[in-house]
Coordinates of C-alpha atoms in Angstrom, one line a residue:
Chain A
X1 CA 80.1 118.5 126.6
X2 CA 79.6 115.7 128.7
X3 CA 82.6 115.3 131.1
X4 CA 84.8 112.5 130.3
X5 CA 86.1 112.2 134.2
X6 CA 85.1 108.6 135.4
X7 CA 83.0 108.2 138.7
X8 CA 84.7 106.0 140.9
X9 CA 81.6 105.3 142.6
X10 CA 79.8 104.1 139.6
X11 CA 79.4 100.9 138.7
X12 CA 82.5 99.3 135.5
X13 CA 79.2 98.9 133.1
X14 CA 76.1 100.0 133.4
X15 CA 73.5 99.1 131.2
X16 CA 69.5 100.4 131.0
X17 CA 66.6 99.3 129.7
X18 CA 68.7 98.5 126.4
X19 CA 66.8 97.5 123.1
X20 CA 68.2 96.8 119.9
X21 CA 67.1 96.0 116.5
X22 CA 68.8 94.5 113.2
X23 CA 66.1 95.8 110.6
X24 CA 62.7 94.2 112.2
X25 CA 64.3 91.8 114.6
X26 CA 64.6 92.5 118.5
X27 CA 68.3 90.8 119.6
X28 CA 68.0 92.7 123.0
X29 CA 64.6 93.0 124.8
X30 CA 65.4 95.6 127.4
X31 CA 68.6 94.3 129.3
X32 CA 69.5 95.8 132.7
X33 CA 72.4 94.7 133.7
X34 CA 75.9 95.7 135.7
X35 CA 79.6 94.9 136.1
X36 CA 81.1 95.8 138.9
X37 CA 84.9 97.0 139.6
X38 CA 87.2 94.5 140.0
X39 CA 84.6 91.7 139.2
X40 CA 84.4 89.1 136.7
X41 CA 80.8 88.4 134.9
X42 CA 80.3 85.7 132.4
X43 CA 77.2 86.0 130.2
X44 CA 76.1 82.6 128.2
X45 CA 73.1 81.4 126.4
X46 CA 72.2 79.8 123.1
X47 CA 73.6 81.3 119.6
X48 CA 71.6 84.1 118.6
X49 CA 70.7 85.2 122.4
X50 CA 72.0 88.2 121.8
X51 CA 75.1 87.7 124.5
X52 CA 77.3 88.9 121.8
X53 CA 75.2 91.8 121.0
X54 CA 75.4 93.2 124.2
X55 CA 78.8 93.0 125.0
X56 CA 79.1 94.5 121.4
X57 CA 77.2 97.6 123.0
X58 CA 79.4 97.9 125.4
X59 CA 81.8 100.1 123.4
X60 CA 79.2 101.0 120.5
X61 CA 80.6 98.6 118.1
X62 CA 76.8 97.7 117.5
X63 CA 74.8 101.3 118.1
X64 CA 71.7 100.8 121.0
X65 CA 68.5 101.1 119.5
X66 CA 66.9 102.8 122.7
X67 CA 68.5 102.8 126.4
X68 CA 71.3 103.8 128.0
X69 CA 74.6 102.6 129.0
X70 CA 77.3 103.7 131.3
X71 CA 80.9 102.9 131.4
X72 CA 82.5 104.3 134.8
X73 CA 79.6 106.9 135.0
X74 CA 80.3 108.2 131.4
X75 CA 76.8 107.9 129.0
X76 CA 78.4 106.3 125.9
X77 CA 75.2 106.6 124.1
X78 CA 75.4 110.4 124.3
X79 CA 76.6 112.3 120.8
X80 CA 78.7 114.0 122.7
X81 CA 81.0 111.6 124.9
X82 CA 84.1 111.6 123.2
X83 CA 83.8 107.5 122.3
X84 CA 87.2 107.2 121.2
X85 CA 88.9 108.3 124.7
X86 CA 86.1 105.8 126.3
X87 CA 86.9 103.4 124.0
X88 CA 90.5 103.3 124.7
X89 CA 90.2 102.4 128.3
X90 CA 88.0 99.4 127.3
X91 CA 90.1 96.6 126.5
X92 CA 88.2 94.2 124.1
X93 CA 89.2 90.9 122.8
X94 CA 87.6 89.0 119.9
X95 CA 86.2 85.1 118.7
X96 CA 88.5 85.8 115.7
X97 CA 91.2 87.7 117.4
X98 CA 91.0 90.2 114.8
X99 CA 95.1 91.2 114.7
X100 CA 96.6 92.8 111.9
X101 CA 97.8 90.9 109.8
X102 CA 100.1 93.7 107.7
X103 CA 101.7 94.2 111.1
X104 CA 104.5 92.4 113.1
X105 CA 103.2 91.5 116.8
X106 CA 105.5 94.3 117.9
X107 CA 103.5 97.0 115.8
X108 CA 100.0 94.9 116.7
X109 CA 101.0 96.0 120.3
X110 CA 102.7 99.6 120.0
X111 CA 100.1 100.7 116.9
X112 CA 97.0 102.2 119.6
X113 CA 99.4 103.4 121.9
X114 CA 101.4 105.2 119.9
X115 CA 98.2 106.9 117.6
X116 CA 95.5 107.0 120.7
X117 CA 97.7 106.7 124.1
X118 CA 100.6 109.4 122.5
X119 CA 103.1 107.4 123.7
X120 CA 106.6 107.7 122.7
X121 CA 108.2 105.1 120.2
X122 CA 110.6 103.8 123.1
X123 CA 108.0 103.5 126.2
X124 CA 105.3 101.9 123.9
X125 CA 108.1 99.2 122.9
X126 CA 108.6 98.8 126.6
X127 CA 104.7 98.9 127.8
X128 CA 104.7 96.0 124.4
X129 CA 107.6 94.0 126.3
X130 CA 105.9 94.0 129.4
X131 CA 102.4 92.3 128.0
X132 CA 104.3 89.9 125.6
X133 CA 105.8 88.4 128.4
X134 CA 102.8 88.3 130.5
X135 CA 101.2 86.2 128.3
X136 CA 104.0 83.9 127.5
X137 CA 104.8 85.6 124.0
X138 CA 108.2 86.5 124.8
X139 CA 110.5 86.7 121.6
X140 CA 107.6 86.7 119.2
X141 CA 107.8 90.2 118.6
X142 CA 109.0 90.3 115.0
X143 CA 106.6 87.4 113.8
X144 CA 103.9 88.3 112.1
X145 CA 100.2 87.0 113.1
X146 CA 99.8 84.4 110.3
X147 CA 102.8 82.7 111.7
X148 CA 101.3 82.1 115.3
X149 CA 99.1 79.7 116.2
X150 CA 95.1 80.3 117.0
X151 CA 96.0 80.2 121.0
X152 CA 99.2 82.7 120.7
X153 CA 96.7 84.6 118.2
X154 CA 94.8 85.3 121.1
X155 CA 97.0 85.8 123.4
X156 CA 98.8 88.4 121.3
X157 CA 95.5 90.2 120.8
X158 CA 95.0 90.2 124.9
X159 CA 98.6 91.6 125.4
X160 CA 97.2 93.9 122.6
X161 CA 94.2 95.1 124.5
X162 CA 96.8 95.1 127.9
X163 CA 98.7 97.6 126.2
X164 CA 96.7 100.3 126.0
X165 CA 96.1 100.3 130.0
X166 CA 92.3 99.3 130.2
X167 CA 90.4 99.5 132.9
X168 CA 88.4 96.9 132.0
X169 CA 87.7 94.0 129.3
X170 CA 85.6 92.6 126.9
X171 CA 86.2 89.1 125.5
X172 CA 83.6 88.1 123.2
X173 CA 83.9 83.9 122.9
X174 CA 87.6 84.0 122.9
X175 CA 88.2 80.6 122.9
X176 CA 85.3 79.7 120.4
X177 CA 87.5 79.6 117.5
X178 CA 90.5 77.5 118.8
X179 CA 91.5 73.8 118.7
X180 CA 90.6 72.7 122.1
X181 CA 94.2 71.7 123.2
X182 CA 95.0 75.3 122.9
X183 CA 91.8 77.2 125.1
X184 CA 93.6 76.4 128.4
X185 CA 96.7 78.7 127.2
X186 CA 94.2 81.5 126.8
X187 CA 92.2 80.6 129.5
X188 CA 95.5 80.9 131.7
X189 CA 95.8 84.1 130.7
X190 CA 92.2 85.5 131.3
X191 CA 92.8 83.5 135.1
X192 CA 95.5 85.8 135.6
X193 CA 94.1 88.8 135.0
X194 CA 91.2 87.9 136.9
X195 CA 93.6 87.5 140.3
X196 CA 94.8 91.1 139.6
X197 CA 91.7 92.6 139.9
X198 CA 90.5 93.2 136.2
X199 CA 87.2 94.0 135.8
X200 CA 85.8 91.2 132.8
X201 CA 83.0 90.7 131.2
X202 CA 83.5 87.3 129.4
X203 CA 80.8 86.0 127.1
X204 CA 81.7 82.5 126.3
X205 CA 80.4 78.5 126.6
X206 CA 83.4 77.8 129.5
X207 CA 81.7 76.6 132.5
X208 CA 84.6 75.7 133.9
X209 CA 86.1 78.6 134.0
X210 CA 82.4 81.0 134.4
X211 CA 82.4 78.6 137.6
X212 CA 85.8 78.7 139.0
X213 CA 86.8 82.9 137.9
X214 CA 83.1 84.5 137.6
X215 CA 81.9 86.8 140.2
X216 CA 78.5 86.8 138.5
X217 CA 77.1 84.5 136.2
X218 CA 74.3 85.5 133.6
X219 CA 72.3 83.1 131.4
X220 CA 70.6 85.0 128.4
X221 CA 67.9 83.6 125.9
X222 CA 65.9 85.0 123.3
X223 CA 67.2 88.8 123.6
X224 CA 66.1 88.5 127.6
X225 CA 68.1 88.1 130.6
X226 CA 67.1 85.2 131.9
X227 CA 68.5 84.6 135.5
X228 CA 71.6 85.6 136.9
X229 CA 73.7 84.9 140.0
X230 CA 76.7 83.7 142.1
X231 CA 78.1 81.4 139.4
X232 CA 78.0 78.3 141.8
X233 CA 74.3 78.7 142.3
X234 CA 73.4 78.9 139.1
X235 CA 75.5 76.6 137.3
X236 CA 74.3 74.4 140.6
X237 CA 70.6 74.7 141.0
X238 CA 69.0 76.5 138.0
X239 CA 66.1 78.6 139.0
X240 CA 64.5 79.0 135.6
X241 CA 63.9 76.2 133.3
X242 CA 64.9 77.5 130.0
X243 CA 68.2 77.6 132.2
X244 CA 68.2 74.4 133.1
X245 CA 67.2 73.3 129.6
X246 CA 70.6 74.7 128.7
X247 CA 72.9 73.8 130.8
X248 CA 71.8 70.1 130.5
X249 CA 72.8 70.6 127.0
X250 CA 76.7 71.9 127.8
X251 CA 77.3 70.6 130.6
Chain B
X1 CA 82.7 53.3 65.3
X2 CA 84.9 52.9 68.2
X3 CA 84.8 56.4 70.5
X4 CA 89.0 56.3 70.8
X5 CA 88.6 56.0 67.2
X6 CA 86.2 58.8 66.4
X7 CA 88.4 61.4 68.7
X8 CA 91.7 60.1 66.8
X9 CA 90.3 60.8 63.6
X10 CA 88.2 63.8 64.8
X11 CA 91.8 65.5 65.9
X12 CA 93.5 64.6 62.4
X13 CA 91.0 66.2 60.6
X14 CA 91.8 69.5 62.7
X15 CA 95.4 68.8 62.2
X16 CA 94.7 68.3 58.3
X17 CA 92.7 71.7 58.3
X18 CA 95.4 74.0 60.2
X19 CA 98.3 72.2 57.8
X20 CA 95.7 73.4 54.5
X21 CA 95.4 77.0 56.0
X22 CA 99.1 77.2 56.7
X23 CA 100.0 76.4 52.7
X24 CA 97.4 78.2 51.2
X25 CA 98.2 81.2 53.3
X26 CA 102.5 80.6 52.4
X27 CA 101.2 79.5 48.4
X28 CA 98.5 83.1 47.7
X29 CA 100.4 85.9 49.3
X30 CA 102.4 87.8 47.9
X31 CA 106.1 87.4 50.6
X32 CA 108.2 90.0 49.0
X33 CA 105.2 92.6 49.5
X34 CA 104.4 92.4 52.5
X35 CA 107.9 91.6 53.8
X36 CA 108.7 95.1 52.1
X37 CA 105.5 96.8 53.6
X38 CA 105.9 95.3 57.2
X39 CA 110.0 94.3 57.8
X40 CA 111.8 96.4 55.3
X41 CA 115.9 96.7 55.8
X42 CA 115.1 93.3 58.0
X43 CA 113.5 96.2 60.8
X44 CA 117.1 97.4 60.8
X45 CA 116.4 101.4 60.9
X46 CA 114.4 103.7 63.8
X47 CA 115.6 101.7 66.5
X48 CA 117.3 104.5 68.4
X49 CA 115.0 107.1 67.8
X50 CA 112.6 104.9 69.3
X51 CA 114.4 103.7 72.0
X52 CA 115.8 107.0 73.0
X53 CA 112.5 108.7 72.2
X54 CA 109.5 106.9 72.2
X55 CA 109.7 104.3 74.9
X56 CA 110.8 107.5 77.3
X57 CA 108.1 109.3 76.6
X58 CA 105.7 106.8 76.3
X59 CA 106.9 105.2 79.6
X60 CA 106.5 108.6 80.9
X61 CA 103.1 109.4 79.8
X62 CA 102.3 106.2 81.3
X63 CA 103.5 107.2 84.7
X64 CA 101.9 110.4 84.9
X65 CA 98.7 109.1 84.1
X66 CA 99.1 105.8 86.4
X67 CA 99.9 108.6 89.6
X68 CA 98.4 110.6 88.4
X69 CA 94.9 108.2 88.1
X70 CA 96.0 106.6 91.3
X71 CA 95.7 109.5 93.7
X72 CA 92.5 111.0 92.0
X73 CA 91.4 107.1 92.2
X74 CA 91.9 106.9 96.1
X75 CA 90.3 110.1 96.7
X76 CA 86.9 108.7 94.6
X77 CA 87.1 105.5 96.7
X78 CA 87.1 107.2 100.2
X79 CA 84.7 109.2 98.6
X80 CA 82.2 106.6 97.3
X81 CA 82.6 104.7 100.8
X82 CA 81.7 107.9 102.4
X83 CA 79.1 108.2 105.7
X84 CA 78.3 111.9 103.5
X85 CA 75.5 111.0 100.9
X86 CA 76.5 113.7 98.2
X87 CA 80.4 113.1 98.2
X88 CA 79.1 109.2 97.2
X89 CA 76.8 110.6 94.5
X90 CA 79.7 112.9 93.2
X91 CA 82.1 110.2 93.1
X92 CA 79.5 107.9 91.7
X93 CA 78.5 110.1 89.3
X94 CA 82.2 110.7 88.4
X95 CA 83.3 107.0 87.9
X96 CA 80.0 105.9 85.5
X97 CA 80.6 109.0 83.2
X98 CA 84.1 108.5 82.7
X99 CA 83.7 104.8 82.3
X100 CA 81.4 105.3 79.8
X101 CA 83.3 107.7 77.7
X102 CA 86.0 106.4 75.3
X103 CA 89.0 107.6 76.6
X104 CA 89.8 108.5 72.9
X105 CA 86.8 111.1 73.5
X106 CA 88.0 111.8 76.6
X107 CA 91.8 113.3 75.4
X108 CA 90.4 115.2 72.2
X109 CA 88.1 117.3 74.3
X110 CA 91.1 117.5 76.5
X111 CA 93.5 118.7 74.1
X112 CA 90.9 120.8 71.7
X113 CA 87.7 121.7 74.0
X114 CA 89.0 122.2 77.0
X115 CA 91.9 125.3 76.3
X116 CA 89.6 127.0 74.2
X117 CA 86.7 126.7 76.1
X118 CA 88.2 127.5 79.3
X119 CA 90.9 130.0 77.9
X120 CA 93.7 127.5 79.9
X121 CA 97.1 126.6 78.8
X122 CA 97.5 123.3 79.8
X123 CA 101.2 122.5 80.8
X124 CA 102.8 120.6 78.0
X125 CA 100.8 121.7 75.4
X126 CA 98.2 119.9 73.9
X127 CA 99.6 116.6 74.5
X128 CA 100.0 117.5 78.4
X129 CA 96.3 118.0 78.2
X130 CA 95.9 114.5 76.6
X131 CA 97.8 113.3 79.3
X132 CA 95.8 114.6 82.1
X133 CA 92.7 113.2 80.2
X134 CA 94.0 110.0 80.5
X135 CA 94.6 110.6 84.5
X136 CA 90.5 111.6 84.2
X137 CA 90.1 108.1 82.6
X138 CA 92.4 106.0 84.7
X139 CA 91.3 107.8 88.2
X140 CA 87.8 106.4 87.4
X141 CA 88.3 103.0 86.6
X142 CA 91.2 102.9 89.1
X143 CA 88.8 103.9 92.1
X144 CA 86.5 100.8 91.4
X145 CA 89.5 98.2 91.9
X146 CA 90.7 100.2 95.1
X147 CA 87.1 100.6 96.5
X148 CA 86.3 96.8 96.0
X149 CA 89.9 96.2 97.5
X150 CA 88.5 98.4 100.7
X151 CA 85.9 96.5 100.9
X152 CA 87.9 92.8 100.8
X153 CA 89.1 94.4 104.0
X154 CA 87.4 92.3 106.7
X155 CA 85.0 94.2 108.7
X156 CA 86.8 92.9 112.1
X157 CA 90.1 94.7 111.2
X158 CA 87.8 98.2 111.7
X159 CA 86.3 96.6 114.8
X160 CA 89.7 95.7 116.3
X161 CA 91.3 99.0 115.7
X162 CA 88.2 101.2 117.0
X163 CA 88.0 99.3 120.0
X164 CA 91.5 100.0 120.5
X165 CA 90.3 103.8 120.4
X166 CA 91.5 104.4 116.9
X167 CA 90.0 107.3 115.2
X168 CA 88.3 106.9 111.6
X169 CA 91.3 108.4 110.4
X170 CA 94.1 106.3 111.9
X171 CA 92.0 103.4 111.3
X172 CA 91.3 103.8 107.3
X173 CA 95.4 104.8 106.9
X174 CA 97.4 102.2 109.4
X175 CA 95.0 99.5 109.2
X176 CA 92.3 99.5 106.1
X177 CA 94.1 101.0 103.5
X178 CA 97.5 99.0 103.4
X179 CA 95.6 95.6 103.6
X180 CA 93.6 97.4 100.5
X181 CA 96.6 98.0 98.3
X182 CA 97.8 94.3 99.2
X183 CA 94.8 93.3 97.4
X184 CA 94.6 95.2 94.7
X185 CA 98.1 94.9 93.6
X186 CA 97.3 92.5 90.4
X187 CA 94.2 94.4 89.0
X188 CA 96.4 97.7 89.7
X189 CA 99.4 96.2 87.3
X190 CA 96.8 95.0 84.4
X191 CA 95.4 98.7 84.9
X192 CA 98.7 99.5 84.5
X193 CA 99.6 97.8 81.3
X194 CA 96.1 99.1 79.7
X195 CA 97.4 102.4 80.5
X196 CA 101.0 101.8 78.6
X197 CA 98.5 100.8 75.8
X198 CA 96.4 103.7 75.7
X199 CA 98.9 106.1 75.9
X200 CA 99.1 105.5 72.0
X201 CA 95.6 107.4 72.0
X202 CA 97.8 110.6 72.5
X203 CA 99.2 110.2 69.0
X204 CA 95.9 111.7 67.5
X205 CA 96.8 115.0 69.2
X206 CA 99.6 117.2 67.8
X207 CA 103.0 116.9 69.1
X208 CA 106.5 118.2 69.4
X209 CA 109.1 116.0 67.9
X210 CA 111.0 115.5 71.3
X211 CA 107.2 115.2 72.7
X212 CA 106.2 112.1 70.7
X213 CA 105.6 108.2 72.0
X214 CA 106.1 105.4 70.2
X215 CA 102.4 105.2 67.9
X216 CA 103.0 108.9 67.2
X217 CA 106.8 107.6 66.3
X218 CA 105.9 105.3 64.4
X219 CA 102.9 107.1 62.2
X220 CA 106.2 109.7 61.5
X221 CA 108.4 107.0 60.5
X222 CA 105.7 106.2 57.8
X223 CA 106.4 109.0 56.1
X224 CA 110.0 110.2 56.6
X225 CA 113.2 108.1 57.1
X226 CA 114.9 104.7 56.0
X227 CA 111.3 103.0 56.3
X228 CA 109.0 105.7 54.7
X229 CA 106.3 104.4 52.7
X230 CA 106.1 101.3 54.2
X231 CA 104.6 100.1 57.8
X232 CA 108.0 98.9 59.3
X233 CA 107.5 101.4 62.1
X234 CA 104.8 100.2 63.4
X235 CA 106.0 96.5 63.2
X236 CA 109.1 98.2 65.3
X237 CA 106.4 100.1 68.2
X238 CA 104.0 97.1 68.1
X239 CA 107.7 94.7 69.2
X240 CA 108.4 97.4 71.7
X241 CA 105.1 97.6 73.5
X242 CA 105.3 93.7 73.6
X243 CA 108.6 93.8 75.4
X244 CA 107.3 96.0 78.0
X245 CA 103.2 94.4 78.5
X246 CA 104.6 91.1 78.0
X247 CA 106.2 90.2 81.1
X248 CA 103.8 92.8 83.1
X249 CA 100.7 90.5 82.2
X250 CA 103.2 87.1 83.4
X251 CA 103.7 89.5 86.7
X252 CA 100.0 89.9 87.0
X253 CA 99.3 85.8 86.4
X254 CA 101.9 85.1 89.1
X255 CA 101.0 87.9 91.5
X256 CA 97.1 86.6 91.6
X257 CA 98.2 82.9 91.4
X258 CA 100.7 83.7 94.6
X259 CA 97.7 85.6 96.1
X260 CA 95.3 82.6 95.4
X261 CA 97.5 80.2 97.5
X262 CA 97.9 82.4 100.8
X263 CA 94.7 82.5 100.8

């Protein structure tokens, strides 16, 4: 049994020679790749560079094909890392928010900890509370997702995430699917969390906010990373030209 | 010929057709014969035998075999969604030979085979073993509608809730399974008003007089009581299974129409 204790030493995510394959297709070329603690990465790239697919990796909602991947020191790649418990302390947030529809906000939020964390009825309520009103979703605890906009969609499923105490999160293109007078909301949110010291990895197409939040900026294309750098530079003076070919397109 | 024209005539010439069936129809038969064979006493007799009878049992047939088929139907749909190979072929297998049984097949070798064959007494006699041949019927066809209802589940709902640390188990009964029942809700009541209809199958095997449902009612009432000789009784159960189907199929129409707009 692999021990689940985290190495404080080791790198938030660390990722090794990682290939993957959907049937005879390559998405992921052999990525190396890291996220420190307390630092903020943004990965972009053109659709179908496989950004998604190796954020997706991250937690093992797509399974590596070959190569290894640490989270806190732990191999989640291993058959015998308990992925559930590593799971739990990876907060992840998705293009389509994903919340439950059946289930009031309140339950979206109490739901994991209640099942995974063991937490009492009362303190999960409270920990719920606490995350609602972080994200501005204060007395929206008994309306069910359907009834929210895309933005407090999103922000619900954060505070969701939040609730289970991650030490890190994912977002996969959270603001992709919202009306564009609601991304700053959400992007408000993930600035936030960024000034507390969360450790993020944020695929998206926000260069605003890779620029102004990101400790690390990485540009992917074609199942490769491409270059990668001080977000500034990169966004700034492109080394590579497929990168620049890019970002002459978003920006 | 003017079209408007053709289409007016074309539509009295249907009208004139329906009006020549209707008098023929009122002109050849014989009224006082078949009113004696089908209404006699102006359906006055039976009713509270029936009422206090047949619709109880046949109501409760119909519940037994509905739970009954419902639990035995979730356990095939888990099972045919299973990561374990063999538990998908077993419930696979299970599912396409039931479906392609009559279910009238299904309760004699229930009620006959089974006892003797397998020296068991099924509880409530022969018609209890009906009964749970009906459950045998119901589970399979049941498990299709629920496992196609799992399936409506979007795929991110499992995504959001293992990433949360769910296990498989949590997931499939706090997340999957009650947005599966949501769905399935209409084809579940038209599966339920099938069964309320089939459970007239169980007439073939013997019962009890406090046992019977409303066909086997009725096929006594042709030969005993106010009505005997004629078909009145099952004028009378064929009015009662209409006053309970009837406004269970309108449920089902508004229950898919509701679902079709929140969608």
């Amino acid at each position: 049994m692999t021990s689940l204790a985290k190495d404080p030493a080791a790198p938030a995510i660390e990722v090794r020679d990682l290939h993957k394959y959907f049937g005879d297709n390559e998405v992921l070329k052999g990525i190396d790749f890291e996220v420190n603690n307390g630092h903020v990465v943004c990965v972009i790239g053109p659709s179908g560079s496989g950004k998604s697919t190796l954020l997706r990796c991250v937690n093992r909602l797509e399974e590596p094909t070959s190569g290894q991947i640490f989270v806190e020191g732990i191999d989640i790649v291993d058959p015998e890392t308990d992925l559930n418990a590593v799971r739990s302390r990876i907060g992840m947030v998705f293009q389509s928010f994903n919340l439950f529809p059946h289930l009031t906000v309140m339950r979206n939020l109490t739901l994991a900890q209640q099942r995974v964390r063991k937490r009492g009825k009362a303190e999960a309520v409270e920990v719920a509370r606490a995350n609602l009103a972080k994200v501005g979703l204060e007395g929206k605890e008994n309306a069910y997702p359907a009834h929210l906009s895309g933005g407090q969609q999103q922000r619900v499923a954060i505070a969701r995430a939040l609730s289970m105490n991650p030490d890190m999160m994912l977002f996969d293109e959270p603001t992709s699917a919202l009306d564009p007078e609601l991304v700053g909301d959400v992007l408000a949110v993930m600035k936030d969390l960024a000034s507390e010291g969360m450790t993020m990895m944020v695929v998206t197409h926000e260069m605003g906010f890779a620029r102004e939040v990101g400790d690390k900026l990485v540009f992917m294309d074609g199942g490769i990373i491409v270059e990668e750098g001080l977000p500034t530079a990169v966004l700034a003076n492109p080394q590579h030209e497929r990168t620049q070919a890019f970002l002459s397109k978003v920006l | 010929m003017k079209r408007s024209t053709k289409r007016r005539l074309t539509h009295l010439a249907l009208y004139l057709l329906l009006g020549v069936v209707v008098v023929v129809l009122a002109v050849a038969l014989d009224w006082p014969t078949v009113q004696r064979n089908f209404w006699a006493d102006g359906l006055s007799g039976n009713w509270h035998d029936f009422i206090t009878l047949g619709v109880v049992n046949t109501a409760k047939y119909t519940a037994i075999a509905f739970g009954g088929g419902f639990a035995l139907a979730l356990l095939l749909a888990l099972m045919k969604l299973s990561p374990i190979a063999p538990y998908r072929w077993i419930a696979t297998a299970y599912i396409e030979f039931f479906r392609g049984l009559p279910a009238l097949i299904v309760i004699l070798v229930m009620a006959f085979g089974v006892p003797i064959a397998f020296q068991w007494t099924p509880p409530g006699g022969t018609v209890g073993a009906g009964v749970i041949g009906l459950v045998m019927v119901a589970g399979a066809y049941m498990a299709e509608t629920l496992r196609a209802g799992i399936q409506a589940v979007p795929k991110g709902q499992t995504e959001a809730a293992q990433s949360l640390g769910m296990s498989g188990f949590w997931t499939t009964v706090s997340v999957v399974l009650p947005q599966a029942f949501r769905i399935v809700i209409p084809p579940l009541t038209n599966e339920f008003v099938l069964l309320i209809k089939d459970t007239s199958l169980l007439s073939v095997v013997g019962m009890l007089p406090d046992q019977r449902e409303l066909t086997s009612m009725a096929r006594d009432f042709q030969a005993s009581g106010p009505t005997a000789g004629t078909s009145t009784s099952l004028t009378q159960a064929a009015l009662l299974y209409l006053i309970i189907t009837l406004p269970l199929t309108r449920l089902v129409a508004w229950l898919e129409s509701r679902q079709k707009r929140a969608r």
